[in-house]
Coordinates of N, CA and C in Angstrom, one line a residue:
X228 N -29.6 -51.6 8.7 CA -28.8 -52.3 7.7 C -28.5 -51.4 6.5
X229 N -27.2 -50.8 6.7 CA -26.9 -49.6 5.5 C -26.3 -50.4 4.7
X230 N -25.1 -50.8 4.8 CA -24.3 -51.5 4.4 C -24.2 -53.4 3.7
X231 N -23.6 -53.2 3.1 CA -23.4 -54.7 2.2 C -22.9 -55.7 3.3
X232 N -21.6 -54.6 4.5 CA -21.5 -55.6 5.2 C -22.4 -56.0 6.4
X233 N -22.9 -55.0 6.9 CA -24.1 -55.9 7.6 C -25.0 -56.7 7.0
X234 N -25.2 -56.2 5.6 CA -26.0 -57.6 5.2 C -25.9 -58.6 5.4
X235 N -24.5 -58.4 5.1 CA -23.6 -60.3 5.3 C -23.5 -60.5 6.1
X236 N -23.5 -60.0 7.5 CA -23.7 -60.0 8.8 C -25.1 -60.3 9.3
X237 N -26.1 -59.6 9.2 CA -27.4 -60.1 9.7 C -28.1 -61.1 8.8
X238 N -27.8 -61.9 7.7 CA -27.7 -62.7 7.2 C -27.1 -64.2 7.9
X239 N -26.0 -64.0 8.2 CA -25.2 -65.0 8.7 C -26.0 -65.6 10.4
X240 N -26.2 -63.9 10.8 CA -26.7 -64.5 12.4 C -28.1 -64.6 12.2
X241 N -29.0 -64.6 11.1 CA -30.5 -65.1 11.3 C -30.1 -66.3 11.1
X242 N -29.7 -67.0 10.3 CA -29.0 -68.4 9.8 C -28.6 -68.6 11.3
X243 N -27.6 -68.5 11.9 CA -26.9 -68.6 13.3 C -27.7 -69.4 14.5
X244 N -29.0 -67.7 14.3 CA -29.8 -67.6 15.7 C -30.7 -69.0 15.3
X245 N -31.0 -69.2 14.0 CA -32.3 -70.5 13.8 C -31.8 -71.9 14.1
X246 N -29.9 -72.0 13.8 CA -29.2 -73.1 14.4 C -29.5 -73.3 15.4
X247 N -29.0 -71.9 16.1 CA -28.8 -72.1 17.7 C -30.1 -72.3 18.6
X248 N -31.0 -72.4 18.5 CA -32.8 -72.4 18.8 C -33.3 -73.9 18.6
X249 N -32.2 -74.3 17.5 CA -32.4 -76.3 17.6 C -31.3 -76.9 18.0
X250 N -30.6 -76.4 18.8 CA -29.0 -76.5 19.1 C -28.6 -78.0 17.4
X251 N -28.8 -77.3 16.7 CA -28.6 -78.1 15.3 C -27.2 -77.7 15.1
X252 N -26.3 -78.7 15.2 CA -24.8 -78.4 15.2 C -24.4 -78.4 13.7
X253 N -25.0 -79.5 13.2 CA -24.6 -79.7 11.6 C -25.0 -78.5 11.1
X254 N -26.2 -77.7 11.2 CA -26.8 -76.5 10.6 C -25.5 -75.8 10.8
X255 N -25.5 -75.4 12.3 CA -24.3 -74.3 12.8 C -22.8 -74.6 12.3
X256 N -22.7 -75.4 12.3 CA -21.1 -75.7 12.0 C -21.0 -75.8 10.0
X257 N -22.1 -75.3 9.4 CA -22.5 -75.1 8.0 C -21.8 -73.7 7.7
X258 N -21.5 -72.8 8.9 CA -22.2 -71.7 8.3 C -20.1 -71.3 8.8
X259 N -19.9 -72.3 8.9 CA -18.2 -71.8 9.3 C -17.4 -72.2 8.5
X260 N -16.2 -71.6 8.2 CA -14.9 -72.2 7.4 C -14.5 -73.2 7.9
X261 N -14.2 -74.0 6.8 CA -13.1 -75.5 6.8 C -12.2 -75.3 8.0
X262 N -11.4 -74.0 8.1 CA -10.2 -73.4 8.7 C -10.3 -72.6 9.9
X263 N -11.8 -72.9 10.5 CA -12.2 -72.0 11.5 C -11.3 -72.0 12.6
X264 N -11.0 -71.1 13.2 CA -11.3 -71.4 14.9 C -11.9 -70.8 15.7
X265 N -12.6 -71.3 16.8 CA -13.3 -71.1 17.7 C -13.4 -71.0 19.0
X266 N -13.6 -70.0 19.3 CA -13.8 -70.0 20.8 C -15.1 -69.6 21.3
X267 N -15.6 -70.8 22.3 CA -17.0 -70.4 22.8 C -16.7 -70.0 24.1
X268 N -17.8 -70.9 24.9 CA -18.0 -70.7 26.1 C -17.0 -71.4 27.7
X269 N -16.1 -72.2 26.7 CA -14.9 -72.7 27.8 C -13.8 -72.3 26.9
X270 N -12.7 -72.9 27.8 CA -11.4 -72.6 27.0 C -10.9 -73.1 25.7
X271 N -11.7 -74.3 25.8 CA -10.9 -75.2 24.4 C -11.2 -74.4 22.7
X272 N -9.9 -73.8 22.2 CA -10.3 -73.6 20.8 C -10.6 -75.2 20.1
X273 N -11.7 -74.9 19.1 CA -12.2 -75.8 18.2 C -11.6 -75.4 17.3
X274 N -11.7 -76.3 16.5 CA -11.3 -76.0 14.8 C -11.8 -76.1 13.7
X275 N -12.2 -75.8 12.7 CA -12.9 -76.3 11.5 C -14.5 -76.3 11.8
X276 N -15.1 -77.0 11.1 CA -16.7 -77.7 10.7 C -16.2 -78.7 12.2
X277 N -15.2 -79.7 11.9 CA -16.1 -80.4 12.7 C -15.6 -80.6 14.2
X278 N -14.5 -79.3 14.5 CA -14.7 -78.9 15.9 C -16.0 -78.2 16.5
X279 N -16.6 -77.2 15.5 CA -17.7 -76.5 15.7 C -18.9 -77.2 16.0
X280 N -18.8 -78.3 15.5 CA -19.7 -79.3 15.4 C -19.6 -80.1 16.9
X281 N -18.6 -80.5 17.1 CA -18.0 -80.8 18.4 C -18.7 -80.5 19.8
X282 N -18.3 -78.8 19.2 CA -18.8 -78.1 20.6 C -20.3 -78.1 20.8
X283 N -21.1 -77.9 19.6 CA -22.4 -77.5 19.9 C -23.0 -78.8 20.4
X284 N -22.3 -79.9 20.0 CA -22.8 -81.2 20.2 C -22.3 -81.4 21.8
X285 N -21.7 -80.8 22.3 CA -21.5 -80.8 23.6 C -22.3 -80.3 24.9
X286 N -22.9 -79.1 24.3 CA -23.6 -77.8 25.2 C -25.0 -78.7 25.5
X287 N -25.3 -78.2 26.8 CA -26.4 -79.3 27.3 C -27.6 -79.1 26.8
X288 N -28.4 -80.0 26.3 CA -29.7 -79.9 26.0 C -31.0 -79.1 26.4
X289 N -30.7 -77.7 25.9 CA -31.7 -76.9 26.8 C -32.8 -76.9 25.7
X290 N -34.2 -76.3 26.8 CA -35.5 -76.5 26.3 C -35.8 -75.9 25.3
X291 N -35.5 -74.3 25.4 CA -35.5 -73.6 24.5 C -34.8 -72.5 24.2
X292 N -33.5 -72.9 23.8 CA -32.7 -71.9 23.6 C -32.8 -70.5 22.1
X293 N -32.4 -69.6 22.8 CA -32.9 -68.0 21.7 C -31.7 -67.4 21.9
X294 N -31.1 -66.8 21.2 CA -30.1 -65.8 21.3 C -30.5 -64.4 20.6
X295 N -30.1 -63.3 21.4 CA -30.1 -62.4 20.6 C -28.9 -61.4 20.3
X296 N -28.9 -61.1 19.1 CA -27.5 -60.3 18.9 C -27.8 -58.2 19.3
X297 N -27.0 -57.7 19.6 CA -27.5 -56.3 19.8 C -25.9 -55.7 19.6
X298 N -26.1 -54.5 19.5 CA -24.5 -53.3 19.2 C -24.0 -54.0 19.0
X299 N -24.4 -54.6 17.3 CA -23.5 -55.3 16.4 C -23.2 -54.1 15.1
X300 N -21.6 -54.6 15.1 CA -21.0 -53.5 14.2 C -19.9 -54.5 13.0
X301 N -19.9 -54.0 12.1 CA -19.2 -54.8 10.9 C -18.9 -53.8 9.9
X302 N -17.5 -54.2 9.3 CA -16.9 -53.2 8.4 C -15.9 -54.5 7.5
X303 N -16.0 -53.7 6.2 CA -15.4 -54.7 5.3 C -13.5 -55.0 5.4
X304 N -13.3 -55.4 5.8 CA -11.6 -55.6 5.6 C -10.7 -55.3 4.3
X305 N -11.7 -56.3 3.7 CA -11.5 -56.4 2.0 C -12.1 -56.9 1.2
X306 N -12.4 -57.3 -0.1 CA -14.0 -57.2 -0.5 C -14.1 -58.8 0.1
X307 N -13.5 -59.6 0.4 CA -13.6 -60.9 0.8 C -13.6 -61.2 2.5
X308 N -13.7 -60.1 3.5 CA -13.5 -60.2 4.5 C -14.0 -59.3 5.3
X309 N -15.1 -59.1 6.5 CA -15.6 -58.8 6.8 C -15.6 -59.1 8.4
X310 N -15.2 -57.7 9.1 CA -15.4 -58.0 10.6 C -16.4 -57.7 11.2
X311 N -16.7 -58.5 12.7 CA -17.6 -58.1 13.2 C -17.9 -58.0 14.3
X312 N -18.3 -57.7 15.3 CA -18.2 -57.2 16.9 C -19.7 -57.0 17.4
X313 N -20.1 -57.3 18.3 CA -21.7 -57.0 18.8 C -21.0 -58.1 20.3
X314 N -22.8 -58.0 21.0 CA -23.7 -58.5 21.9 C -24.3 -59.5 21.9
X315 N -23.9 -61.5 22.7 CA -25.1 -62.4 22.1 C -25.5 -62.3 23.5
X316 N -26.9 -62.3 23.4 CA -27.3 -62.3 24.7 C -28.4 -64.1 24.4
X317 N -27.7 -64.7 25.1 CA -28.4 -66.0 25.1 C -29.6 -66.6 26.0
X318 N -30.4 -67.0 25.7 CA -31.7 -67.2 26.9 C -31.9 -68.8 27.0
X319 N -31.7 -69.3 28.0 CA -31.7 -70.9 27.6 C -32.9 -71.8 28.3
X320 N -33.2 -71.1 28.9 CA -34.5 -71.7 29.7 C -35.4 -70.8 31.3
X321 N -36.3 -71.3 31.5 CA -37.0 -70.8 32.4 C -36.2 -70.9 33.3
X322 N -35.7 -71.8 33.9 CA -34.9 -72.4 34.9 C -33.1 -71.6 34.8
X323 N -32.9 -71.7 33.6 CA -31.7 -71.4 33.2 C -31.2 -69.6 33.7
X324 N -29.8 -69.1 34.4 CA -29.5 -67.8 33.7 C -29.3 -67.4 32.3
X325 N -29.9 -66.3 32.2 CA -29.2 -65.3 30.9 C -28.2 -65.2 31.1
X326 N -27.4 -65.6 30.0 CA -25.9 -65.0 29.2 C -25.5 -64.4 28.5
X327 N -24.8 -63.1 28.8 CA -24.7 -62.1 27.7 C -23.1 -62.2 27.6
X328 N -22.4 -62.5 26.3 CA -21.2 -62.3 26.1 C -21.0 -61.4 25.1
X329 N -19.4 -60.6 25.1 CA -19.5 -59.7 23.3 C -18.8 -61.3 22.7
X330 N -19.1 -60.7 21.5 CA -18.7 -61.7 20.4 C -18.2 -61.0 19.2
X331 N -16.8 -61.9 18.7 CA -16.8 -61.6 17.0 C -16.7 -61.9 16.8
X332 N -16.5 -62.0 15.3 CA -16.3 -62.8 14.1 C -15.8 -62.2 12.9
X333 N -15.0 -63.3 12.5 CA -14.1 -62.5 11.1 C -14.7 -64.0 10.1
X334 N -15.7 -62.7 8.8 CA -16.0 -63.5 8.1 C -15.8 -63.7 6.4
X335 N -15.6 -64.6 5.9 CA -14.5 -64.4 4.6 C -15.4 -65.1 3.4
X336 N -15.1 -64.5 2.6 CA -15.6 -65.4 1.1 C -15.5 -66.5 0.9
X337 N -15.9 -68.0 0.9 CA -15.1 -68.8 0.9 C -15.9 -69.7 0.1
X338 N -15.4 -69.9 -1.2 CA -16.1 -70.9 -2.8 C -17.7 -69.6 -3.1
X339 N -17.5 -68.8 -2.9 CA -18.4 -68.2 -3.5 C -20.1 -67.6 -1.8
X340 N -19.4 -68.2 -1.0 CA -20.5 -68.3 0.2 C -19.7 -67.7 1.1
X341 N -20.5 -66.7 2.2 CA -20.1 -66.7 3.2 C -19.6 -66.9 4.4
X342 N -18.7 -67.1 4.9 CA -18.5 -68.3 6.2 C -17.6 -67.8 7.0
X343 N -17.5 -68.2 8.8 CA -17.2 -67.4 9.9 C -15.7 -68.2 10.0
X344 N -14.6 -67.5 9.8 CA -13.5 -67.9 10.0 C -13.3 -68.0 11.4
X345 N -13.3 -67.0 12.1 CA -12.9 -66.6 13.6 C -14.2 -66.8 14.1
X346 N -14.3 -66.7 15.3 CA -15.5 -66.9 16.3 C -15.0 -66.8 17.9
X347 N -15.2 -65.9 18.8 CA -14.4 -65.7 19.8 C -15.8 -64.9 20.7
X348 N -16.0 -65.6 21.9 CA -16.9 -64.5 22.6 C -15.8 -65.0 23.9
X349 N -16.5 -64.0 24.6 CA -15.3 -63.4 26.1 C -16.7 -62.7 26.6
X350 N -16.6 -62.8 28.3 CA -16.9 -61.7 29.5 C -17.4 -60.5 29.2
X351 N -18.3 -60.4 29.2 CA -18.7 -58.8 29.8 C -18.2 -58.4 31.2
X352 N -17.8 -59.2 31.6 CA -17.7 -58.4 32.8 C -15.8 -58.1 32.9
X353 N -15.7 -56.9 33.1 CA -14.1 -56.2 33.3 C -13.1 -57.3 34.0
X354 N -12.2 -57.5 33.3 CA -11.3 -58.1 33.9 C -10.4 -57.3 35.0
X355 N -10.3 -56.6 34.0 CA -9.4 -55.0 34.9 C -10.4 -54.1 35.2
X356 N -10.6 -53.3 36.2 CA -11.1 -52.5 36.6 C -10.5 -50.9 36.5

C-alpha cells in the first residue's frame, strides 16, 4: 500500500469484503454512489444504493461467504476519482464452486466520503481466443 490511492482502495474492499461475509446489502450498498451503476454476476445493470441493494438481496443465502481481492491496481484520475482493477475471488461454501471474476471500480469523492460509482466484474475466462 504506497499510495493514497490504494489506501482508498483497500479501505473501501475491507469495508466491502466484511459486507459481503454477512451478505449485509444495506452495509454494501453504503459504500456506493447515489448514481452508481452496477454490474454483477448476471446481466441486469443496477443502479444507485438501492439497486445495489436489490441485487445483494437477491444472491442466495450462502453459509459462508469470503471474498478475496488479489492484482489489484488503482491510480488517481483526479484528486476526486480513483480507478481500480484487480481479482475477486469469491468462496461461498463447502458445497459451493469458487468464483473468480476481474473486477472494477471507479471510485469518486462524494460529500466528503468515498464511494463506488462504477462496479463491473466480467469472466476470466477469454472470450476470444
Amino acid at each position: 500500500m504506497n499510495s493514497e490511492a490504494d489506501e482508498i482502495v483497500f479501505a473501501i474492499m475491507a469495508k466491502w469484503s466484511a459486507g459481503f461475509s454477512r451478505l449485509d446489502a444495506a452495509a454494501l450498498a453504503s459504500l456506493y454512489s447515489e448514481s452508481a451503476f452496477f454490474f454483477g454476476s448476471n446481466p441486469t445493470l443496477y443502479r444507485g444504493r438501492e439497486g445495489v441493494s436489490a441485487y445483494f438481496n437477491g444472491l442466495p443465502r450462502w453459509r459462508s461467504p469470503t471474498v478475496q481481492f488479489s492484482d489489484v491496481n488503482a491510480a488517481h484520475v483526479s484528486p476526486d476519482v480513483v480507478n481500480t482493477a484487480g481479482t475477486a475471488t469469491f468462496f461461498l461454501g463447502e458445497d459451493d464452486p469458487t468464483l473468480s471474476v476481474k473486477i472494477t471500480w471507479v471510485i469518486v469523492r462524494e460529500d466528503g466520503d468515498w464511494k463506488i460509482a462504477s462496479h463491473h466484474v466480467s469472466s476470466k475466462t477469454p472470450l476470444i481466443e
